[in-house]
mmCIF file of C-alpha atoms in Angstrom:
data_model
loop_
_atom_site.group_PDB
_atom_site.id
_atom_site.type_symbol
_atom_site.label_atom_id
_atom_site.label_comp_id
_atom_site.label_asym_id
_atom_site.label_seq_id
_atom_site.Cartn_x
_atom_site.Cartn_y
_atom_site.Cartn_z
ATOM 1 C CA MET W 1 -19.492 -53.564 34.768
ATOM 2 C CA ALA W 2 -22.340 -54.223 32.352
ATOM 3 C CA ASP W 3 -24.022 -56.825 34.553
ATOM 4 C CA SER W 4 -24.341 -54.551 37.559
ATOM 5 C CA SER W 5 -27.428 -53.566 39.447
ATOM 6 C CA SER W 6 -28.960 -50.236 38.644
ATOM 7 C CA SER W 7 -29.243 -47.484 41.208
ATOM 8 C CA SER W 8 -32.789 -48.633 42.011
ATOM 9 C CA ASN W 9 -31.456 -52.097 42.993
ATOM 10 C CA THR W 10 -33.295 -53.845 40.184
ATOM 11 C CA ILE W 11 -31.396 -56.323 38.097
ATOM 12 C CA ASP W 12 -32.010 -56.663 34.384
ATOM 13 C CA ALA W 13 -33.372 -60.089 33.448
ATOM 14 C CA SER W 14 -30.487 -60.578 30.998
ATOM 15 C CA SER W 15 -27.911 -60.236 33.791
ATOM 16 C CA PRO W 16 -26.316 -63.394 35.211
ATOM 17 C CA PHE W 17 -27.106 -61.868 38.622
ATOM 18 C CA PHE W 18 -30.844 -62.039 37.950
ATOM 19 C CA ILE W 19 -32.669 -64.731 39.902
ATOM 20 C CA GLU W 20 -36.168 -65.670 38.785
ATOM 21 C CA SER W 21 -38.926 -65.704 41.374
ATOM 22 C CA LEU W 22 -39.245 -69.479 40.921
ATOM 23 C CA ASP W 23 -35.510 -70.130 41.301
ATOM 24 C CA ASN W 24 -34.638 -71.721 44.600
ATOM 25 C CA PRO W 25 -31.975 -74.085 45.929
ATOM 26 C CA CYS W 26 -34.271 -77.084 45.391
ATOM 27 C CA SER W 27 -35.133 -76.304 41.762
ATOM 28 C CA ILE W 28 -34.760 -79.467 39.712
ATOM 29 C CA LEU W 29 -32.159 -78.792 37.041
ATOM 30 C CA VAL W 30 -31.179 -82.313 36.027
ATOM 31 C CA SER W 31 -32.828 -85.688 36.555
ATOM 32 C CA ASN W 32 -29.747 -87.586 37.710
ATOM 33 C CA VAL W 33 -27.585 -87.007 40.753
ATOM 34 C CA PHE W 34 -23.881 -87.364 39.950
ATOM 35 C CA ASN W 35 -22.433 -90.205 41.994
ATOM 36 C CA GLY W 36 -19.023 -90.525 40.391
ATOM 37 C CA LEU W 37 -20.229 -92.374 37.277
ATOM 38 C CA GLY W 38 -21.281 -90.866 33.960
ATOM 39 C CA PHE W 39 -19.636 -87.486 34.525
ATOM 40 C CA ASN W 40 -19.717 -86.388 30.880
ATOM 41 C CA SER W 41 -23.488 -86.871 30.608
ATOM 42 C CA TRP W 42 -24.126 -85.182 33.977
ATOM 43 C CA LYS W 43 -21.839 -82.295 33.026
ATOM 44 C CA ARG W 44 -23.719 -81.820 29.755
ATOM 45 C CA PHE W 45 -27.074 -81.778 31.561
ATOM 46 C CA MET W 46 -25.761 -79.247 34.101
ATOM 47 C CA THR W 47 -24.201 -77.095 31.364
ATOM 48 C CA ILE W 48 -27.522 -76.944 29.527
ATOM 49 C CA ALA W 49 -29.462 -76.180 32.719
ATOM 50 C CA LEU W 50 -27.045 -73.475 33.901
ATOM 51 C CA SER W 51 -26.960 -71.935 30.443
ATOM 52 C CA ALA W 52 -30.771 -71.871 30.294
ATOM 53 C CA ASN W 53 -30.774 -70.073 33.652
ATOM 54 C CA ASN W 54 -28.042 -67.651 32.490
ATOM 55 C CA LYS W 55 -25.708 -68.927 35.211
ATOM 56 C CA LEU W 56 -23.119 -70.865 33.207
ATOM 57 C CA ARG W 57 -20.674 -67.974 33.557
ATOM 58 C CA PHE W 58 -20.418 -68.728 37.292
ATOM 59 C CA VAL W 59 -18.827 -72.103 36.590
ATOM 60 C CA ASP W 60 -16.949 -71.576 33.334
ATOM 61 C CA VAL W 61 -14.903 -68.723 34.849
ATOM 62 C CA THR W 62 -16.038 -66.089 32.338
ATOM 63 C CA LEU W 63 -17.654 -64.071 35.121
ATOM 64 C CA VAL W 64 -15.056 -62.734 37.516
ATOM 65 C CA GLN W 65 -15.921 -62.711 41.201
ATOM 66 C CA ALA W 66 -16.935 -59.235 42.298
ATOM 67 C CA ASN W 67 -14.758 -57.562 44.900
ATOM 68 C CA SER W 68 -16.565 -57.250 48.234
ATOM 69 C CA ASN W 69 -16.204 -53.454 47.995
ATOM 70 C CA TYR W 70 -18.056 -53.240 44.665
ATOM 71 C CA PRO W 71 -21.765 -52.431 44.507
ATOM 72 C CA THR W 72 -22.343 -55.644 42.506
ATOM 73 C CA TYR W 73 -20.864 -57.902 45.191
ATOM 74 C CA SER W 74 -24.178 -58.626 46.906
ATOM 75 C CA SER W 75 -25.832 -59.586 43.606
ATOM 76 C CA TRP W 76 -22.825 -61.688 42.577
ATOM 77 C CA HIS W 77 -22.732 -63.440 45.960
ATOM 78 C CA ARG W 78 -26.455 -64.211 45.905
ATOM 79 C CA ALA W 79 -26.375 -65.683 42.393
ATOM 80 C CA ASN W 80 -23.149 -67.605 43.097
ATOM 81 C CA SER W 81 -24.774 -69.096 46.213
ATOM 82 C CA MET W 82 -27.776 -70.193 44.145
ATOM 83 C CA VAL W 83 -25.503 -71.930 41.624
ATOM 84 C CA ILE W 84 -23.580 -73.627 44.439
ATOM 85 C CA SER W 85 -26.826 -74.885 45.949
ATOM 86 C CA TRP W 86 -27.933 -76.271 42.589
ATOM 87 C CA ILE W 87 -24.630 -78.091 42.143
ATOM 88 C CA LEU W 88 -24.675 -79.498 45.688
ATOM 89 C CA ASN W 89 -28.229 -80.771 45.208
ATOM 90 C CA PHE W 90 -27.275 -82.705 42.077
ATOM 91 C CA VAL W 91 -24.220 -84.545 43.318
ATOM 92 C CA SER W 92 -24.155 -87.421 45.790
ATOM 93 C CA LYS W 93 -23.836 -86.642 49.503
ATOM 94 C CA LYS W 94 -20.271 -87.930 49.510
ATOM 95 C CA ILE W 95 -19.281 -85.592 46.661
ATOM 96 C CA ALA W 96 -21.242 -82.674 48.159
ATOM 97 C CA ASP W 97 -19.472 -83.134 51.494
ATOM 98 C CA SER W 98 -16.100 -83.003 49.742
ATOM 99 C CA VAL W 99 -16.789 -79.662 48.007
ATOM 100 C CA LEU W 100 -19.135 -77.999 50.493
ATOM 101 C CA PHE W 101 -16.645 -75.454 51.743
ATOM 102 C CA PHE W 102 -15.510 -74.087 48.376
ATOM 103 C CA SER W 103 -16.674 -70.478 48.194
ATOM 104 C CA THR W 104 -17.385 -70.165 44.471
ATOM 105 C CA ALA W 105 -19.267 -72.262 41.959
ATOM 106 C CA SER W 106 -16.244 -72.192 39.662
ATOM 107 C CA GLU W 107 -14.082 -73.766 42.390
ATOM 108 C CA ILE W 108 -16.554 -76.634 42.771
#
């Protein structure tokens, strides 16, 4: 897999698994929380933000979930969790509660 971690456990900055030192679950990606209205605009903002962070592949299903036995699983899981946290922070509480237990960003 081209996006995998190297043997020294460093991840290339061009990999979708790479998480910047400033990335955190509370990073502000979009200015508006999705509350059920204006989905197309919110989706466009999120698409731009995820693309800029090289994480769009986690939601558009072009990055296949790593098998838990693969060496890339930990990196995939960590980056997927970051994307999930970003999504949950930019939807209303009611929407977040309804998707909280999905395990992948693409499912949300």
